[in-house]
Amino acid sequence: MIMREYREFEAQQRARTVRLASVGVIGFLVLCIAGVMLARTFWPASSKLAVSTSTPTAVALPTSTPMPTAVLTNVPEQTEALAPTEAPTLSPSPTLSPLPEPSPTPVFDLQGDVEVYGSGALVEGAPGGVDIRSANVDLDLRLSLQPDERVPVELAQWASEGELLLWLSFYDPIPDPPPVLTDWVFVLDVDGDAATGRPVGTAQINPDLGYEAAIGVSYNDTRGAYEGYFLVWDPARSALVGRPDAPRFVVTESRTLIGLALPLETLTQAIQGTAGVAFVPEDVRGRTAAQSSAGGQKVIDFYPDRPE
C-alpha cells in the first residue's frame, strides 16, 4: 500500500512537474509574444530613422505639366529691354546702305530784273518769255552739258545720248505767238580761257567771257516762225559766222520753258575748225539771255547777272 501510495504520490509529482513545465513553457511563450508586441510598439521609429540615413533617390518632375518653353524663347534680351525704341540712333550702322545724295537746290534768277538794253534801267510790264527764272548755268557760269537732277521733267528724256542740252525757264509764259522779234541765246566759252574766242567786253553778254559759240532760237515775227541757229567765233574775221547744222529746239506746252539740243561732236568739230580751240567739257563756262521789245525799246534779261 505504501508502495502504491508512493507510486501514486510519485505519479502526482510527475504530473505536477509536467503541469508546471507546461505552464512554464506557455508562460515563456506568452512572455516572448508579449515582448515581440512591446518591441513593435516602441521600436518602429528607430527602424524608420535607419532607412532615412540611406542615400536619397532622385525624384523626377511630373510629366503632366511640361516646361513652358514659349516663356523662355520670347523673353527679350536685356539690351533690347533697356534701350527705348523711340530713342534716336546717334550714329548710322556701318552695315546700312548710305543715304542718297540730295538733289542740287535749283538756282533762280530774280523776278522783275528785265532791263533796257544798253542802259540797264529796269522795265515794268516786260513781255512774257523774257524774265528768266532758271537755266542749266550755275552762278559761277559753269554749265551742265547733259541732263542732271535739275533738268525740268518735260526735258528729262528729250535730249538724245551724245547731245548737248541747254534749257531756260521763265516766270511768265511766251505769248503765242510773240508779237515782236524775240531771241533766246546761250554763249559758251568752251575752254574756260577768256583770252580765246570773242574778246571780253565786246558785247553786252560777255563782260567776263571769251566765248567761241552762240546757240539759240529766235521767233521771227516777219516769217511767223521759230528759227534755231548756231554761230561760231572766227578769229580770222573777228566775227561770228553761221553754221548750217542748227540745233533742235522745243517750246514746251506751258510756254515757260525752252530746250535746245546739239550733238557734242558737231560742237567740237566746229570750234576746232573755225575758232581754233579745243573743247574742254570740265572747263566750259557760259551765260544765257532773253531779248525782246517793249514800248519801242529793246529789253533783255541776263542769267547769271553780269558783274557790276
PDB file of C-alpha atoms in Angstrom:
ATOM      1  CA  MET A   1       0.000   0.000   0.000  1.00  0.00           C
ATOM      2  CA  ILE A   2       2.846   2.341   0.834  1.00  0.00           C
ATOM      3  CA  MET A   3       4.367   1.441  -2.415  1.00  0.00           C
ATOM      4  CA  ARG A   4       1.141   2.178  -4.137  1.00  0.00           C
ATOM      5  CA  GLU A   5       0.752   5.430  -2.318  1.00  0.00           C
ATOM      6  CA  TYR A   6       4.376   6.252  -3.173  1.00  0.00           C
ATOM      7  CA  ARG A   7       3.740   5.426  -6.747  1.00  0.00           C
ATOM      8  CA  GLU A   8       0.592   7.452  -6.724  1.00  0.00           C
ATOM      9  CA  PHE A   9       2.469  10.274  -4.965  1.00  0.00           C
ATOM     10  CA  GLU A  10       5.315   9.946  -7.460  1.00  0.00           C
ATOM     11  CA  ALA A  11       2.846   9.936 -10.304  1.00  0.00           C
ATOM     12  CA  GLN A  12       1.217  13.022  -8.846  1.00  0.00           C
ATOM     13  CA  GLN A  13       4.615  14.684  -8.518  1.00  0.00           C
ATOM     14  CA  ARG A  14       5.450  13.821 -12.080  1.00  0.00           C
ATOM     15  CA  ALA A  15       2.088  15.130 -13.239  1.00  0.00           C
ATOM     16  CA  ARG A  16       2.674  18.368 -11.268  1.00  0.00           C
ATOM     17  CA  THR A  17       6.091  18.662 -12.742  1.00  0.00           C
ATOM     18  CA  VAL A  18       4.652  18.205 -16.211  1.00  0.00           C
ATOM     19  CA  ARG A  19       1.966  20.774 -15.462  1.00  0.00           C
ATOM     20  CA  LEU A  20       4.494  23.161 -14.076  1.00  0.00           C
ATOM     21  CA  ALA A  21       6.710  22.642 -17.118  1.00  0.00           C
ATOM     22  CA  SER A  22       3.796  23.134 -19.451  1.00  0.00           C
ATOM     23  CA  VAL A  23       2.787  26.220 -17.556  1.00  0.00           C
ATOM     24  CA  GLY A  24       6.368  27.466 -17.714  1.00  0.00           C
ATOM     25  CA  VAL A  25       6.619  26.834 -21.454  1.00  0.00           C
ATOM     26  CA  ILE A  26       3.320  28.513 -22.039  1.00  0.00           C
ATOM     27  CA  GLY A  27       4.346  31.379 -19.803  1.00  0.00           C
ATOM     28  CA  PHE A  28       7.624  31.657 -21.607  1.00  0.00           C
ATOM     29  CA  LEU A  29       5.862  31.697 -24.952  1.00  0.00           C
ATOM     30  CA  VAL A  30       3.450  34.293 -23.633  1.00  0.00           C
ATOM     31  CA  LEU A  31       6.309  36.373 -22.391  1.00  0.00           C
ATOM     32  CA  CYS A  32       8.049  36.079 -25.797  1.00  0.00           C
ATOM     33  CA  ILE A  33       4.943  37.072 -27.649  1.00  0.00           C
ATOM     34  CA  ALA A  34       4.410  39.965 -25.253  1.00  0.00           C
ATOM     35  CA  GLY A  35       7.989  41.005 -25.738  1.00  0.00           C
ATOM     36  CA  VAL A  36       7.612  40.975 -29.514  1.00  0.00           C
ATOM     37  CA  MET A  37       4.468  43.042 -29.285  1.00  0.00           C
ATOM     38  CA  LEU A  38       6.183  45.502 -26.995  1.00  0.00           C
ATOM     39  CA  ALA A  39       9.110  45.698 -29.374  1.00  0.00           C
ATOM     40  CA  ARG A  40       6.828  46.540 -32.299  1.00  0.00           C
ATOM     41  CA  THR A  41       5.139  49.168 -30.206  1.00  0.00           C
ATOM     42  CA  PHE A  42       8.270  51.004 -29.022  1.00  0.00           C
ATOM     43  CA  TRP A  43      10.846  50.349 -31.808  1.00  0.00           C
ATOM     44  CA  PRO A  44       9.182  51.340 -35.229  1.00  0.00           C
ATOM     45  CA  ALA A  45      10.562  54.942 -35.193  1.00  0.00           C
ATOM     46  CA  SER A  46      14.125  53.766 -34.830  1.00  0.00           C
ATOM     47  CA  SER A  47      13.719  51.406 -37.769  1.00  0.00           C
ATOM     48  CA  LYS A  48      12.410  54.297 -39.923  1.00  0.00           C
ATOM     49  CA  LEU A  49      15.332  56.526 -38.971  1.00  0.00           C
ATOM     50  CA  ALA A  50      17.653  53.841 -40.059  1.00  0.00           C
ATOM     51  CA  VAL A  51      16.053  53.780 -43.511  1.00  0.00           C
ATOM     52  CA  SER A  52      16.265  57.604 -43.915  1.00  0.00           C
ATOM     53  CA  THR A  53      20.006  57.581 -43.354  1.00  0.00           C
ATOM     54  CA  SER A  54      20.474  55.765 -46.652  1.00  0.00           C
ATOM     55  CA  THR A  55      21.349  57.759 -49.858  1.00  0.00           C
ATOM     56  CA  PRO A  56      18.156  59.515 -51.144  1.00  0.00           C
ATOM     57  CA  THR A  57      16.943  58.679 -54.634  1.00  0.00           C
ATOM     58  CA  ALA A  58      16.223  61.434 -57.176  1.00  0.00           C
ATOM     59  CA  VAL A  59      12.577  62.359 -57.651  1.00  0.00           C
ATOM     60  CA  ALA A  60      11.509  63.002 -61.306  1.00  0.00           C
ATOM     61  CA  LEU A  61       9.328  66.012 -62.246  1.00  0.00           C
ATOM     62  CA  PRO A  62       5.793  65.099 -63.175  1.00  0.00           C
ATOM     63  CA  THR A  63       5.294  64.702 -66.886  1.00  0.00           C
ATOM     64  CA  SER A  64       1.712  66.007 -66.808  1.00  0.00           C
ATOM     65  CA  THR A  65       2.882  69.706 -66.657  1.00  0.00           C
ATOM     66  CA  PRO A  66       5.512  70.324 -69.419  1.00  0.00           C
ATOM     67  CA  MET A  67       8.037  73.194 -69.233  1.00  0.00           C
ATOM     68  CA  PRO A  68       6.558  76.422 -70.786  1.00  0.00           C
ATOM     69  CA  THR A  69       9.227  76.907 -73.496  1.00  0.00           C
ATOM     70  CA  ALA A  70       7.363  79.863 -75.033  1.00  0.00           C
ATOM     71  CA  VAL A  71       8.129  81.916 -71.955  1.00  0.00           C
ATOM     72  CA  LEU A  72      11.843  81.311 -72.395  1.00  0.00           C
ATOM     73  CA  THR A  73      12.115  81.864 -76.147  1.00  0.00           C
ATOM     74  CA  ASN A  74      10.023  85.037 -76.130  1.00  0.00           C
ATOM     75  CA  VAL A  75      11.861  86.808 -73.357  1.00  0.00           C
ATOM     76  CA  PRO A  76      13.656  89.830 -74.946  1.00  0.00           C
ATOM     77  CA  GLU A  77      17.342  90.262 -74.424  1.00  0.00           C
ATOM     78  CA  GLN A  78      18.358  92.722 -71.751  1.00  0.00           C
ATOM     79  CA  THR A  79      19.849  95.133 -74.296  1.00  0.00           C
ATOM     80  CA  GLU A  80      16.518  95.333 -76.081  1.00  0.00           C
ATOM     81  CA  ALA A  81      14.602  95.911 -72.863  1.00  0.00           C
ATOM     82  CA  LEU A  82      16.957  98.689 -71.689  1.00  0.00           C
ATOM     83  CA  ALA A  83      17.050 100.586 -74.991  1.00  0.00           C
ATOM     84  CA  PRO A  84      13.798 102.504 -75.609  1.00  0.00           C
ATOM     85  CA  THR A  85      12.538 102.012 -79.120  1.00  0.00           C
ATOM     86  CA  GLU A  86      11.770 105.697 -79.541  1.00  0.00           C
ATOM     87  CA  ALA A  87      15.336 106.813 -78.824  1.00  0.00           C
ATOM     88  CA  PRO A  88      17.044 108.157 -81.994  1.00  0.00           C
ATOM     89  CA  THR A  89      20.115 106.394 -83.329  1.00  0.00           C
ATOM     90  CA  LEU A  90      23.115 108.624 -82.760  1.00  0.00           C
ATOM     91  CA  SER A  91      25.329 107.118 -85.416  1.00  0.00           C
ATOM     92  CA  PRO A  92      24.450 105.068 -88.510  1.00  0.00           C
ATOM     93  CA  SER A  93      25.220 101.392 -88.505  1.00  0.00           C
ATOM     94  CA  PRO A  94      28.166 100.516 -90.750  1.00  0.00           C
ATOM     95  CA  THR A  95      26.024  97.867 -92.421  1.00  0.00           C
ATOM     96  CA  LEU A  96      23.374 100.316 -93.522  1.00  0.00           C
ATOM     97  CA  SER A  97      23.324 101.467 -97.105  1.00  0.00           C
ATOM     98  CA  PRO A  98      24.388 105.107 -97.468  1.00  0.00           C
ATOM     99  CA  LEU A  99      21.637 107.599 -97.919  1.00  0.00           C
ATOM    100  CA  PRO A 100      21.262 109.002-101.392  1.00  0.00           C
ATOM    101  CA  GLU A 101      22.866 112.380-102.120  1.00  0.00           C
ATOM    102  CA  PRO A 102      20.347 115.249-102.056  1.00  0.00           C
ATOM    103  CA  SER A 103      19.473 116.806-105.390  1.00  0.00           C
ATOM    104  CA  PRO A 104      21.106 120.175-106.048  1.00  0.00           C
ATOM    105  CA  THR A 105      18.981 123.126-104.982  1.00  0.00           C
ATOM    106  CA  PRO A 106      17.669 124.953-108.049  1.00  0.00           C
ATOM    107  CA  VAL A 107      19.166 128.400-108.537  1.00  0.00           C
ATOM    108  CA  PHE A 108      16.632 131.037-109.537  1.00  0.00           C
ATOM    109  CA  ASP A 109      17.155 134.421-111.124  1.00  0.00           C
ATOM    110  CA  LEU A 110      15.474 137.430-109.556  1.00  0.00           C
ATOM    111  CA  GLN A 111      11.988 138.134-110.833  1.00  0.00           C
ATOM    112  CA  GLY A 112      11.367 141.548-112.362  1.00  0.00           C
ATOM    113  CA  ASP A 113      15.004 142.260-113.346  1.00  0.00           C
ATOM    114  CA  VAL A 114      14.392 142.734-117.094  1.00  0.00           C
ATOM    115  CA  GLU A 115      16.294 145.866-118.197  1.00  0.00           C
ATOM    116  CA  VAL A 116      16.555 148.211-121.119  1.00  0.00           C
ATOM    117  CA  TYR A 117      19.288 147.010-123.462  1.00  0.00           C
ATOM    118  CA  GLY A 118      22.380 149.187-123.071  1.00  0.00           C
ATOM    119  CA  SER A 119      21.186 151.365-120.187  1.00  0.00           C
ATOM    120  CA  GLY A 120      20.423 148.807-117.502  1.00  0.00           C
ATOM    121  CA  ALA A 121      17.240 150.584-116.435  1.00  0.00           C
ATOM    122  CA  LEU A 122      14.585 148.170-115.128  1.00  0.00           C
ATOM    123  CA  VAL A 123      11.484 147.650-117.257  1.00  0.00           C
ATOM    124  CA  GLU A 124       7.939 147.500-115.940  1.00  0.00           C
ATOM    125  CA  GLY A 125       5.495 145.287-117.773  1.00  0.00           C
ATOM    126  CA  ALA A 126       8.119 143.255-119.632  1.00  0.00           C
ATOM    127  CA  PRO A 127       6.667 140.872-122.239  1.00  0.00           C
ATOM    128  CA  GLY A 128       6.241 137.196-121.365  1.00  0.00           C
ATOM    129  CA  GLY A 129       9.077 134.790-122.055  1.00  0.00           C
ATOM    130  CA  VAL A 130      11.810 137.350-121.220  1.00  0.00           C
ATOM    131  CA  ASP A 131      12.086 137.362-117.400  1.00  0.00           C
ATOM    132  CA  ILE A 132      14.358 134.329-116.858  1.00  0.00           C
ATOM    133  CA  ARG A 133      13.610 132.104-113.881  1.00  0.00           C
ATOM    134  CA  SER A 134      16.347 129.469-114.202  1.00  0.00           C
ATOM    135  CA  ALA A 135      18.674 127.681-116.624  1.00  0.00           C
ATOM    136  CA  ASN A 136      21.320 124.968-116.675  1.00  0.00           C
ATOM    137  CA  VAL A 137      24.008 127.516-115.845  1.00  0.00           C
ATOM    138  CA  ASP A 138      25.369 127.921-112.319  1.00  0.00           C
ATOM    139  CA  LEU A 139      26.085 131.245-110.676  1.00  0.00           C
ATOM    140  CA  ASP A 140      29.795 130.646-111.285  1.00  0.00           C
ATOM    141  CA  LEU A 141      28.980 130.376-115.044  1.00  0.00           C
ATOM    142  CA  ARG A 142      29.617 126.616-115.204  1.00  0.00           C
ATOM    143  CA  LEU A 143      27.248 124.620-117.415  1.00  0.00           C
ATOM    144  CA  SER A 144      25.640 121.220-117.029  1.00  0.00           C
ATOM    145  CA  LEU A 145      26.208 119.903-120.544  1.00  0.00           C
ATOM    146  CA  GLN A 146      23.852 116.918-120.254  1.00  0.00           C
ATOM    147  CA  PRO A 147      20.658 116.193-118.266  1.00  0.00           C
ATOM    148  CA  ASP A 148      21.149 116.143-114.482  1.00  0.00           C
ATOM    149  CA  GLU A 149      18.933 116.280-111.386  1.00  0.00           C
ATOM    150  CA  ARG A 150      17.894 119.870-112.084  1.00  0.00           C
ATOM    151  CA  VAL A 151      16.582 119.375-115.606  1.00  0.00           C
ATOM    152  CA  PRO A 152      12.816 120.041-115.824  1.00  0.00           C
ATOM    153  CA  VAL A 153      10.644 116.964-116.124  1.00  0.00           C
ATOM    154  CA  GLU A 154       9.448 117.987-119.575  1.00  0.00           C
ATOM    155  CA  LEU A 155      13.021 117.729-120.909  1.00  0.00           C
ATOM    156  CA  ALA A 156      14.310 114.801-118.850  1.00  0.00           C
ATOM    157  CA  GLN A 157      14.063 112.387-121.805  1.00  0.00           C
ATOM    158  CA  TRP A 158      14.068 114.872-124.650  1.00  0.00           C
ATOM    159  CA  ALA A 159      17.798 115.085-125.469  1.00  0.00           C
ATOM    160  CA  SER A 160      19.450 112.125-127.167  1.00  0.00           C
ATOM    161  CA  GLU A 161      22.638 110.433-125.999  1.00  0.00           C
ATOM    162  CA  GLY A 162      25.693 112.454-127.040  1.00  0.00           C
ATOM    163  CA  GLU A 163      23.781 115.720-127.355  1.00  0.00           C
ATOM    164  CA  LEU A 164      24.479 118.948-125.524  1.00  0.00           C
ATOM    165  CA  LEU A 165      21.306 120.000-123.681  1.00  0.00           C
ATOM    166  CA  LEU A 166      20.614 123.675-122.946  1.00  0.00           C
ATOM    167  CA  TRP A 167      17.424 124.916-121.290  1.00  0.00           C
ATOM    168  CA  LEU A 168      15.980 128.070-119.722  1.00  0.00           C
ATOM    169  CA  SER A 169      12.670 128.745-117.997  1.00  0.00           C
ATOM    170  CA  PHE A 170      10.613 131.911-117.454  1.00  0.00           C
ATOM    171  CA  TYR A 171       8.353 133.425-114.822  1.00  0.00           C
ATOM    172  CA  ASP A 172       5.738 134.329-117.439  1.00  0.00           C
ATOM    173  CA  PRO A 173       4.797 132.242-120.492  1.00  0.00           C
ATOM    174  CA  ILE A 174       5.885 133.149-124.011  1.00  0.00           C
ATOM    175  CA  PRO A 175       2.983 134.758-125.930  1.00  0.00           C
ATOM    176  CA  ASP A 176       1.512 132.574-128.648  1.00  0.00           C
ATOM    177  CA  PRO A 177       2.698 133.896-130.951  1.00  0.00           C
ATOM    178  CA  PRO A 178       5.168 136.534-129.720  1.00  0.00           C
ATOM    179  CA  PRO A 179       4.094 139.938-131.138  1.00  0.00           C
ATOM    180  CA  VAL A 180       7.679 141.052-131.927  1.00  0.00           C
ATOM    181  CA  LEU A 181      11.095 139.618-132.730  1.00  0.00           C
ATOM    182  CA  THR A 182      12.246 137.686-129.639  1.00  0.00           C
ATOM    183  CA  ASP A 183      15.531 135.877-129.114  1.00  0.00           C
ATOM    184  CA  TRP A 184      16.851 133.311-126.588  1.00  0.00           C
ATOM    185  CA  VAL A 185      20.585 132.533-126.690  1.00  0.00           C
ATOM    186  CA  PHE A 186      23.416 130.741-124.853  1.00  0.00           C
ATOM    187  CA  VAL A 187      27.033 131.830-125.331  1.00  0.00           C
ATOM    188  CA  LEU A 188      29.721 129.239-124.499  1.00  0.00           C
ATOM    189  CA  ASP A 189      33.358 129.687-123.563  1.00  0.00           C
ATOM    190  CA  VAL A 190      34.294 126.104-124.415  1.00  0.00           C
ATOM    191  CA  ASP A 191      37.791 126.075-122.934  1.00  0.00           C
ATOM    192  CA  GLY A 192      37.313 128.364-119.918  1.00  0.00           C
ATOM    193  CA  ASP A 193      40.017 130.716-121.249  1.00  0.00           C
ATOM    194  CA  ALA A 194      38.934 134.356-121.519  1.00  0.00           C
ATOM    195  CA  ALA A 195      41.904 135.050-123.815  1.00  0.00           C
ATOM    196  CA  THR A 196      40.443 132.881-126.601  1.00  0.00           C
ATOM    197  CA  GLY A 197      37.206 133.304-128.542  1.00  0.00           C
ATOM    198  CA  ARG A 198      35.329 136.561-128.830  1.00  0.00           C
ATOM    199  CA  PRO A 199      37.258 139.200-126.870  1.00  0.00           C
ATOM    200  CA  VAL A 200      35.909 140.016-123.389  1.00  0.00           C
ATOM    201  CA  GLY A 201      33.681 143.090-123.251  1.00  0.00           C
ATOM    202  CA  THR A 202      32.886 143.356-126.979  1.00  0.00           C
ATOM    203  CA  ALA A 203      29.197 142.581-126.353  1.00  0.00           C
ATOM    204  CA  GLN A 204      26.699 143.099-123.538  1.00  0.00           C
ATOM    205  CA  ILE A 205      26.561 139.390-122.790  1.00  0.00           C
ATOM    206  CA  ASN A 206      30.292 138.768-122.296  1.00  0.00           C
ATOM    207  CA  PRO A 207      31.877 141.233-119.877  1.00  0.00           C
ATOM    208  CA  ASP A 208      33.741 138.266-118.350  1.00  0.00           C
ATOM    209  CA  LEU A 209      33.748 135.562-121.050  1.00  0.00           C
ATOM    210  CA  GLY A 210      35.777 134.863-124.167  1.00  0.00           C
ATOM    211  CA  TYR A 211      33.113 132.784-125.909  1.00  0.00           C
ATOM    212  CA  GLU A 212      33.536 130.621-129.036  1.00  0.00           C
ATOM    213  CA  ALA A 213      29.931 129.580-129.709  1.00  0.00           C
ATOM    214  CA  ALA A 214      26.427 131.041-129.617  1.00  0.00           C
ATOM    215  CA  ILE A 215      23.489 128.595-129.685  1.00  0.00           C
ATOM    216  CA  GLY A 216      19.921 129.882-129.681  1.00  0.00           C
ATOM    217  CA  VAL A 217      16.450 130.197-131.140  1.00  0.00           C
ATOM    218  CA  SER A 218      14.547 133.281-132.336  1.00  0.00           C
ATOM    219  CA  TYR A 219      10.953 133.969-133.159  1.00  0.00           C
ATOM    220  CA  ASN A 220      10.898 135.787-136.489  1.00  0.00           C
ATOM    221  CA  ASP A 221       7.715 137.861-136.412  1.00  0.00           C
ATOM    222  CA  THR A 222       8.057 138.620-140.117  1.00  0.00           C
ATOM    223  CA  ARG A 223       8.059 134.940-141.042  1.00  0.00           C
ATOM    224  CA  GLY A 224       5.871 133.896-138.133  1.00  0.00           C
ATOM    225  CA  ALA A 225       8.227 131.049-137.206  1.00  0.00           C
ATOM    226  CA  TYR A 226      10.822 129.939-134.673  1.00  0.00           C
ATOM    227  CA  GLU A 227      14.335 129.526-136.087  1.00  0.00           C
ATOM    228  CA  GLY A 228      17.275 127.813-134.403  1.00  0.00           C
ATOM    229  CA  TYR A 229      20.851 128.983-135.016  1.00  0.00           C
ATOM    230  CA  PHE A 230      24.462 128.010-134.268  1.00  0.00           C
ATOM    231  CA  LEU A 231      27.215 130.647-134.514  1.00  0.00           C
ATOM    232  CA  VAL A 232      30.978 130.190-134.067  1.00  0.00           C
ATOM    233  CA  TRP A 233      33.580 132.868-133.452  1.00  0.00           C
ATOM    234  CA  ASP A 234      36.013 133.196-136.366  1.00  0.00           C
ATOM    235  CA  PRO A 235      39.156 134.989-135.160  1.00  0.00           C
ATOM    236  CA  ALA A 236      40.340 135.452-138.769  1.00  0.00           C
ATOM    237  CA  ARG A 237      37.264 137.578-139.491  1.00  0.00           C
ATOM    238  CA  SER A 238      36.756 138.885-135.949  1.00  0.00           C
ATOM    239  CA  ALA A 239      33.113 137.953-136.318  1.00  0.00           C
ATOM    240  CA  LEU A 240      30.537 135.278-135.583  1.00  0.00           C
ATOM    241  CA  VAL A 241      29.810 133.049-138.569  1.00  0.00           C
ATOM    242  CA  GLY A 242      26.708 130.940-139.053  1.00  0.00           C
ATOM    243  CA  ARG A 243      26.797 127.159-139.204  1.00  0.00           C
ATOM    244  CA  PRO A 244      24.398 125.070-141.287  1.00  0.00           C
ATOM    245  CA  ASP A 245      23.887 122.472-138.529  1.00  0.00           C
ATOM    246  CA  ALA A 246      21.320 124.342-136.411  1.00  0.00           C
ATOM    247  CA  PRO A 247      20.234 122.920-133.010  1.00  0.00           C
ATOM    248  CA  ARG A 248      16.986 121.152-132.319  1.00  0.00           C
ATOM    249  CA  PHE A 249      14.673 123.185-130.081  1.00  0.00           C
ATOM    250  CA  VAL A 250      11.349 122.890-128.283  1.00  0.00           C
ATOM    251  CA  VAL A 251       8.916 125.304-126.629  1.00  0.00           C
ATOM    252  CA  THR A 252       7.013 123.290-124.002  1.00  0.00           C
ATOM    253  CA  GLU A 253       3.237 123.214-123.696  1.00  0.00           C
ATOM    254  CA  SER A 254       3.308 125.540-120.687  1.00  0.00           C
ATOM    255  CA  ARG A 255       5.334 128.004-122.804  1.00  0.00           C
ATOM    256  CA  THR A 256       7.540 128.722-119.799  1.00  0.00           C
ATOM    257  CA  LEU A 257      10.431 126.512-120.919  1.00  0.00           C
ATOM    258  CA  ILE A 258      12.700 126.284-123.973  1.00  0.00           C
ATOM    259  CA  GLY A 259      15.083 123.419-124.699  1.00  0.00           C
ATOM    260  CA  LEU A 260      17.978 123.307-127.203  1.00  0.00           C
ATOM    261  CA  ALA A 261      19.976 120.239-128.259  1.00  0.00           C
ATOM    262  CA  LEU A 262      23.124 119.963-130.390  1.00  0.00           C
ATOM    263  CA  PRO A 263      25.436 116.966-130.900  1.00  0.00           C
ATOM    264  CA  LEU A 264      28.629 117.421-128.888  1.00  0.00           C
ATOM    265  CA  GLU A 265      30.593 116.085-131.840  1.00  0.00           C
ATOM    266  CA  THR A 266      29.184 118.847-134.061  1.00  0.00           C
ATOM    267  CA  LEU A 267      30.118 121.491-131.492  1.00  0.00           C
ATOM    268  CA  THR A 268      33.626 120.082-131.033  1.00  0.00           C
ATOM    269  CA  GLN A 269      34.401 119.930-134.739  1.00  0.00           C
ATOM    270  CA  ALA A 270      33.012 123.422-135.413  1.00  0.00           C
ATOM    271  CA  ILE A 271      35.021 125.215-132.742  1.00  0.00           C
ATOM    272  CA  GLN A 272      38.208 123.354-133.601  1.00  0.00           C
ATOM    273  CA  GLY A 273      37.832 124.062-137.322  1.00  0.00           C
ATOM    274  CA  THR A 274      36.682 127.687-137.053  1.00  0.00           C
ATOM    275  CA  ALA A 275      37.637 129.090-133.651  1.00  0.00           C
ATOM    276  CA  GLY A 276      40.846 127.054-133.483  1.00  0.00           C
ATOM    277  CA  VAL A 277      40.420 125.935-129.845  1.00  0.00           C
ATOM    278  CA  ALA A 278      39.851 122.584-128.165  1.00  0.00           C
ATOM    279  CA  PHE A 279      36.595 121.723-126.435  1.00  0.00           C
ATOM    280  CA  VAL A 280      37.243 121.071-122.703  1.00  0.00           C
ATOM    281  CA  PRO A 281      33.982 119.841-121.119  1.00  0.00           C
ATOM    282  CA  GLU A 282      35.044 120.362-117.499  1.00  0.00           C
ATOM    283  CA  ASP A 283      36.046 123.984-118.185  1.00  0.00           C
ATOM    284  CA  VAL A 284      33.017 125.145-120.175  1.00  0.00           C
ATOM    285  CA  ARG A 285      31.500 128.443-118.985  1.00  0.00           C
ATOM    286  CA  GLY A 286      28.524 130.359-120.310  1.00  0.00           C
ATOM    287  CA  ARG A 287      25.626 132.758-119.910  1.00  0.00           C
ATOM    288  CA  THR A 288      22.117 132.932-121.326  1.00  0.00           C
ATOM    289  CA  ALA A 289      19.924 135.883-122.277  1.00  0.00           C
ATOM    290  CA  ALA A 290      16.364 136.571-123.428  1.00  0.00           C
ATOM    291  CA  GLN A 291      15.770 139.649-125.628  1.00  0.00           C
ATOM    292  CA  SER A 292      12.621 141.286-126.987  1.00  0.00           C
ATOM    293  CA  SER A 293      10.995 144.708-127.336  1.00  0.00           C
ATOM    294  CA  ALA A 294       8.618 146.680-125.148  1.00  0.00           C
ATOM    295  CA  GLY A 295       7.410 150.269-125.573  1.00  0.00           C
ATOM    296  CA  GLY A 296       9.527 150.769-128.655  1.00  0.00           C
ATOM    297  CA  GLN A 297      12.817 149.825-126.981  1.00  0.00           C
ATOM    298  CA  LYS A 298      14.891 146.680-126.740  1.00  0.00           C
ATOM    299  CA  VAL A 299      14.702 144.847-123.412  1.00  0.00           C
ATOM    300  CA  ILE A 300      16.863 141.994-122.151  1.00  0.00           C
ATOM    301  CA  ASP A 301      17.446 139.736-119.145  1.00  0.00           C
ATOM    302  CA  PHE A 302      20.777 138.005-118.427  1.00  0.00           C
ATOM    303  CA  TYR A 303      21.389 134.884-116.370  1.00  0.00           C
ATOM    304  CA  PRO A 304      23.582 134.746-114.442  1.00  0.00           C
ATOM    305  CA  ASP A 305      23.558 138.505-113.979  1.00  0.00           C
ATOM    306  CA  ARG A 306      26.563 140.375-115.280  1.00  0.00           C
ATOM    307  CA  PRO A 307      29.126 141.564-112.741  1.00  0.00           C
ATOM    308  CA  GLU A 308      28.663 145.180-111.711  1.00  0.00           C
TER     309      GLU A 308
END
